[in-house]
Amino acid sequence: MDTIEALIQCPRQQKCKVLHLVRHGQAWHNVEGENNRKALLSPHLFDAQLTSLGFKQVAELRKDVHTSGLLHKIELVITSPSSRAMQTAVGGFGLDGHKNSGDIVSKTLNTLKIMAVELCRDRLGVRPCDKRRKVSDCQSRFPSIDFSMANDEDDNLWNPNLRESTEELAERVAKLLKWLWTRPEKEIVIVSHGIVLQQILINLLGNDGHPTVRAASCRRFGHCELRSVVILDKRSGFAHGGSSPSPSLGCGQQEDDVSKVSGNCLELIII
């Protein structure tokens, strides 16, 4: 199998980031929301957990990332602090992920770092399913996850009366991407929510690319679907080490074509 560098002829001295975008597995709010959108306002869906089908989807994701060898190339996993995302992150990418009392936790501390980051949370406000638990509660349930970036014990970002606007979400995603670009890791997984992952792709594409390519690239994510993108800094002239990633989408998918979208300073390759 050819490497991504071989497919896109990326100069070794060019700064490059490989982002693997993963939506969480099916959660209870997804099931109830399909039948009745008003159900998403129900308090009993607070911090919605994965369903039994969601756990199976995570198990399939884990199998695929192991089989493809992707797990050995990833340097960092970023996850939303929502339980459904953390269950997916630890279950799919933790070295010792397993199901225990309805939660996916880890038997031992992972050598692959998993960080909970508020910037990649679902759209904030109004819906209880999008409100996170106290940080201390999250830490006890997911001891292998690093919560050092959580500033407050309580969820002070979630507003019961006002939902985050599309513009505010885009601004938050821009901050996330800026922070990721400063990280030393080259190959990073982002486990988040469908609307956030779509916004990541929209932000990266900007005004570039044919509308058909944009529509295909930014289509809705399925549960536990993994899509990968490569971001090249055309201004950089220094070496950025790391293993050569494989052009595998995970979940048994494989792309024959690599779509290329050019910007002024950054170049996005959608694998």
Short mmCIF file of C-alpha atoms in Angstrom, two decimals:
data_model
loop_
_atom_site.label_atom_id
_atom_site.label_comp_id
_atom_site.label_asym_id
_atom_site.label_seq_id
_atom_site.Cartn_x
_atom_site.Cartn_y
_atom_site.Cartn_z
CA MET A 1 0.00 0.00 0.00
CA ASP A 2 1.34 3.43 -0.94
CA THR A 3 1.92 6.01 1.77
CA ILE A 4 0.13 9.34 1.78
CA GLU A 5 3.46 11.04 1.01
CA ALA A 6 3.82 8.89 -2.11
CA LEU A 7 0.29 9.68 -3.27
CA ILE A 8 0.57 13.44 -2.84
CA GLN A 9 4.36 13.77 -3.28
CA CYS A 10 4.72 15.74 -0.06
CA PRO A 11 8.24 17.17 0.42
CA ARG A 12 9.76 15.82 3.61
CA GLN A 13 10.66 19.34 4.81
CA GLN A 14 7.06 20.52 4.57
CA LYS A 15 5.08 20.84 7.79
CA CYS A 16 2.17 18.42 7.71
CA LYS A 17 -0.66 17.34 10.01
CA VAL A 18 -2.79 14.23 9.57
CA LEU A 19 -6.19 14.49 11.25
CA HIS A 20 -8.42 11.44 11.68
CA LEU A 21 -11.97 12.64 12.33
CA VAL A 22 -14.28 10.21 14.17
CA ARG A 23 -17.88 10.64 15.17
CA HIS A 24 -19.00 8.96 18.40
CA GLY A 25 -21.06 5.76 18.30
CA GLN A 26 -24.83 5.77 18.45
CA ALA A 27 -26.11 7.25 21.72
CA TRP A 28 -29.55 7.29 23.31
CA HIS A 29 -30.38 10.83 22.24
CA ASN A 30 -29.82 9.77 18.61
CA VAL A 31 -32.43 7.03 18.98
CA GLU A 32 -35.03 9.12 20.78
CA GLY A 33 -34.39 12.19 18.62
CA GLU A 34 -35.13 10.24 15.45
CA ASN A 35 -38.61 9.46 16.72
CA ASN A 36 -39.32 12.84 18.28
CA ARG A 37 -37.02 15.89 18.05
CA LYS A 38 -38.65 17.37 21.16
CA ALA A 39 -37.31 14.40 23.13
CA LEU A 40 -33.85 15.99 22.87
CA LEU A 41 -35.01 18.50 25.49
CA SER A 42 -35.68 15.74 28.02
CA PRO A 43 -33.58 15.90 31.24
CA HIS A 44 -33.29 12.10 31.32
CA LEU A 45 -31.01 12.33 28.24
CA PHE A 46 -28.42 14.35 30.21
CA ASP A 47 -24.94 13.56 28.85
CA ALA A 48 -26.37 10.78 26.65
CA GLN A 49 -24.49 7.46 26.78
CA LEU A 50 -23.83 4.96 24.00
CA THR A 51 -26.52 2.41 23.18
CA SER A 52 -25.75 -1.31 22.83
CA LEU A 53 -25.47 -0.71 19.09
CA GLY A 54 -23.12 2.17 19.81
CA PHE A 55 -20.83 -0.16 21.79
CA LYS A 56 -20.83 -2.59 18.86
CA GLN A 57 -19.90 0.23 16.47
CA VAL A 58 -17.00 1.19 18.74
CA ALA A 59 -15.84 -2.45 18.80
CA GLU A 60 -15.85 -2.48 14.98
CA LEU A 61 -13.92 0.79 14.90
CA ARG A 62 -11.35 -0.64 17.31
CA LYS A 63 -10.99 -3.76 15.15
CA ASP A 64 -10.44 -1.64 12.04
CA VAL A 65 -7.82 0.68 13.56
CA HIS A 66 -5.92 -2.35 14.87
CA THR A 67 -6.14 -4.30 11.60
CA SER A 68 -5.09 -1.31 9.47
CA GLY A 69 -2.13 -0.50 11.73
CA LEU A 70 -3.47 3.00 12.26
CA LEU A 71 -3.33 2.65 16.05
CA HIS A 72 0.48 2.43 15.92
CA LYS A 73 0.77 5.66 13.90
CA ILE A 74 -1.45 7.90 16.01
CA GLU A 75 0.39 10.17 18.42
CA LEU A 76 -2.54 11.83 20.19
CA VAL A 77 -6.30 11.39 20.62
CA ILE A 78 -8.45 14.46 21.28
CA THR A 79 -11.98 13.83 22.54
CA SER A 80 -15.05 15.82 23.46
CA PRO A 81 -15.72 15.50 27.21
CA SER A 82 -19.22 14.16 26.48
CA SER A 83 -19.55 10.58 27.74
CA ARG A 84 -20.51 9.19 24.32
CA ALA A 85 -17.36 10.65 22.77
CA MET A 86 -15.08 9.52 25.62
CA GLN A 87 -16.57 6.01 25.47
CA THR A 88 -15.77 5.98 21.76
CA ALA A 89 -12.26 7.39 22.22
CA VAL A 90 -11.19 4.95 24.93
CA GLY A 91 -13.02 2.00 23.40
CA GLY A 92 -11.70 2.63 19.91
CA PHE A 93 -8.17 3.86 20.58
CA GLY A 94 -7.29 2.99 24.19
CA LEU A 95 -4.75 0.20 24.46
CA ASP A 96 -6.86 -1.75 26.95
CA GLY A 97 -10.37 -0.52 26.23
CA HIS A 98 -13.19 -2.76 27.45
CA LYS A 99 -16.83 -2.54 28.47
CA ASN A 100 -17.53 -2.45 32.20
CA SER A 101 -20.84 -1.63 33.91
CA GLY A 102 -22.17 0.12 30.82
CA ASP A 103 -19.06 2.23 30.33
CA ILE A 104 -15.96 1.74 28.24
CA VAL A 105 -13.02 2.40 30.56
CA SER A 106 -9.39 1.28 30.62
CA LYS A 107 -7.73 -1.42 32.68
CA THR A 108 -4.42 0.44 32.79
CA LEU A 109 -3.18 3.89 31.90
CA ASN A 110 -2.72 4.17 28.15
CA THR A 111 0.62 5.01 26.63
CA LEU A 112 -1.33 6.69 23.82
CA LYS A 113 -2.41 10.02 25.26
CA ILE A 114 -6.12 10.82 25.20
CA MET A 115 -7.11 14.39 26.08
CA ALA A 116 -10.58 15.79 26.77
CA VAL A 117 -10.90 19.20 25.09
CA GLU A 118 -13.89 21.50 25.55
CA LEU A 119 -13.35 23.08 22.11
CA CYS A 120 -14.56 19.93 20.33
CA ARG A 121 -17.80 19.56 22.28
CA ASP A 122 -21.18 19.32 20.57
CA ARG A 123 -23.17 22.47 19.86
CA LEU A 124 -23.64 24.03 23.28
CA GLY A 125 -26.84 24.91 25.10
CA VAL A 126 -30.53 24.02 25.61
CA ARG A 127 -30.30 20.24 25.02
CA PRO A 128 -29.42 18.30 28.23
CA CYS A 129 -27.80 15.55 26.12
CA ASP A 130 -25.03 18.04 25.27
CA LYS A 131 -24.29 19.06 28.85
CA ARG A 132 -21.21 17.45 30.39
CA ARG A 133 -20.76 15.98 33.84
CA LYS A 134 -18.55 17.41 36.57
CA VAL A 135 -14.86 16.98 35.78
CA SER A 136 -14.32 14.91 38.94
CA ASP A 137 -17.09 12.54 37.82
CA CYS A 138 -15.53 12.26 34.35
CA GLN A 139 -12.10 11.56 35.86
CA SER A 140 -13.44 8.75 38.04
CA ARG A 141 -15.22 7.14 35.08
CA PHE A 142 -12.38 7.62 32.58
CA PRO A 143 -9.09 7.50 34.55
CA SER A 144 -6.97 7.12 31.41
CA ILE A 145 -8.12 10.45 29.94
CA ASP A 146 -6.25 13.71 30.58
CA PHE A 147 -8.65 16.43 31.80
CA SER A 148 -5.99 19.09 32.37
CA MET A 149 -7.59 21.40 29.78
CA ALA A 150 -10.91 21.51 31.62
CA ASN A 151 -10.93 24.84 33.40
CA ASP A 152 -14.05 24.41 35.52
CA GLU A 153 -15.40 21.55 37.61
CA ASP A 154 -18.95 22.34 36.50
CA ASP A 155 -20.13 22.87 32.95
CA ASN A 156 -20.27 26.65 32.73
CA LEU A 157 -20.35 26.67 28.91
CA TRP A 158 -23.77 25.05 28.55
CA ASN A 159 -26.66 27.52 28.62
CA PRO A 160 -30.15 26.12 29.39
CA ASN A 161 -31.86 28.99 27.56
CA LEU A 162 -29.71 29.71 24.51
CA ARG A 163 -28.10 27.38 21.98
CA GLU A 164 -24.78 28.19 20.35
CA SER A 165 -25.11 29.81 16.92
CA THR A 166 -23.50 28.46 13.75
CA GLU A 167 -21.13 31.44 13.76
CA GLU A 168 -20.08 30.78 17.36
CA LEU A 169 -19.51 27.11 16.57
CA ALA A 170 -17.34 28.03 13.57
CA GLU A 171 -15.29 30.38 15.76
CA ARG A 172 -14.82 27.66 18.39
CA VAL A 173 -13.72 25.15 15.74
CA ALA A 174 -11.24 27.71 14.37
CA LYS A 175 -9.71 27.97 17.85
CA LEU A 176 -9.50 24.18 18.03
CA LEU A 177 -7.68 23.96 14.68
CA LYS A 178 -5.29 26.75 15.64
CA TRP A 179 -4.46 24.93 18.87
CA LEU A 180 -3.97 21.60 17.07
CA TRP A 181 -1.61 23.23 14.57
CA THR A 182 0.67 24.30 17.44
CA ARG A 183 0.83 20.78 18.88
CA PRO A 184 4.05 18.81 18.28
CA GLU A 185 2.17 15.66 17.25
CA LYS A 186 1.81 15.04 13.52
CA GLU A 187 -0.95 12.40 13.46
CA ILE A 188 -3.98 13.17 15.62
CA VAL A 189 -7.42 11.63 16.13
CA ILE A 190 -10.38 13.90 16.93
CA VAL A 191 -13.36 12.07 18.46
CA SER A 192 -16.26 14.46 18.43
CA HIS A 193 -19.80 15.10 17.18
CA GLY A 194 -21.16 15.16 13.63
CA ILE A 195 -21.82 18.90 13.45
CA VAL A 196 -18.38 19.72 14.87
CA LEU A 197 -16.57 17.40 12.45
CA GLN A 198 -18.48 18.87 9.51
CA GLN A 199 -17.54 22.36 10.69
CA ILE A 200 -13.87 21.32 10.89
CA LEU A 201 -13.96 20.35 7.22
CA ILE A 202 -15.86 23.52 6.28
CA ASN A 203 -13.29 25.66 8.11
CA LEU A 204 -10.38 23.86 6.47
CA LEU A 205 -11.85 24.07 2.98
CA GLY A 206 -12.73 27.75 3.28
CA ASN A 207 -13.84 29.10 -0.10
CA ASP A 208 -11.66 26.68 -2.07
CA GLY A 209 -12.72 23.71 -4.12
CA HIS A 210 -15.51 22.79 -6.48
CA PRO A 211 -18.99 22.79 -4.86
CA THR A 212 -19.40 19.09 -5.65
CA VAL A 213 -16.12 18.26 -3.88
CA ARG A 214 -17.08 20.44 -0.92
CA ALA A 215 -20.52 18.84 -0.61
CA ALA A 216 -19.07 15.32 -0.75
CA SER A 217 -16.28 16.14 1.69
CA CYS A 218 -18.57 17.82 4.23
CA ARG A 219 -21.41 15.30 4.11
CA ARG A 220 -22.91 14.10 7.39
CA PHE A 221 -20.78 11.65 9.40
CA GLY A 222 -22.13 8.23 10.30
CA HIS A 223 -21.68 6.84 13.80
CA CYS A 224 -18.05 5.74 14.34
CA GLU A 225 -17.22 6.81 10.78
CA LEU A 226 -13.57 7.77 10.37
CA ARG A 227 -12.39 10.27 7.74
CA SER A 228 -8.81 11.42 7.36
CA VAL A 229 -7.35 14.65 6.03
CA VAL A 230 -3.80 15.89 5.50
CA ILE A 231 -3.01 19.57 6.02
CA LEU A 232 0.17 20.93 4.42
CA ASP A 233 1.76 24.26 5.26
CA LYS A 234 3.14 25.51 1.95
CA ARG A 235 5.10 28.22 3.76
CA SER A 236 7.10 25.84 5.97
CA GLY A 237 10.62 24.78 5.20
CA PHE A 238 11.56 22.70 8.22
CA ALA A 239 11.48 18.97 8.79
CA HIS A 240 8.54 17.59 10.73
CA GLY A 241 9.22 14.02 11.73
CA GLY A 242 6.81 11.15 12.11
CA SER A 243 5.88 7.91 10.45
CA SER A 244 4.36 7.88 6.98
CA PRO A 245 0.62 7.35 7.43
CA SER A 246 -1.37 4.91 5.37
CA PRO A 247 -4.27 6.11 3.20
CA SER A 248 -6.84 4.05 5.06
CA LEU A 249 -10.19 5.52 6.04
CA GLY A 250 -10.80 2.88 8.67
CA CYS A 251 -14.11 1.01 9.12
CA GLY A 252 -13.22 -1.09 6.07
CA GLN A 253 -13.33 1.88 3.69
CA GLN A 254 -10.72 2.77 1.12
CA GLU A 255 -10.50 5.73 -1.24
CA ASP A 256 -9.28 5.34 -4.81
CA ASP A 257 -8.90 9.07 -5.42
CA VAL A 258 -7.30 11.79 -3.33
CA SER A 259 -9.20 15.09 -3.57
CA LYS A 260 -6.90 18.10 -3.39
CA VAL A 261 -7.99 21.57 -2.33
CA SER A 262 -5.54 24.49 -2.33
CA GLY A 263 -5.66 27.63 -0.20
CA ASN A 264 -3.31 30.60 0.06
CA CYS A 265 -1.05 29.15 2.74
CA LEU A 266 -2.45 25.73 3.57
CA GLU A 267 -3.25 22.80 1.34
CA LEU A 268 -5.87 20.23 2.32
CA ILE A 269 -5.80 16.68 1.03
CA ILE A 270 -8.94 14.65 1.76
CA ILE A 271 -8.10 10.97 1.88
#
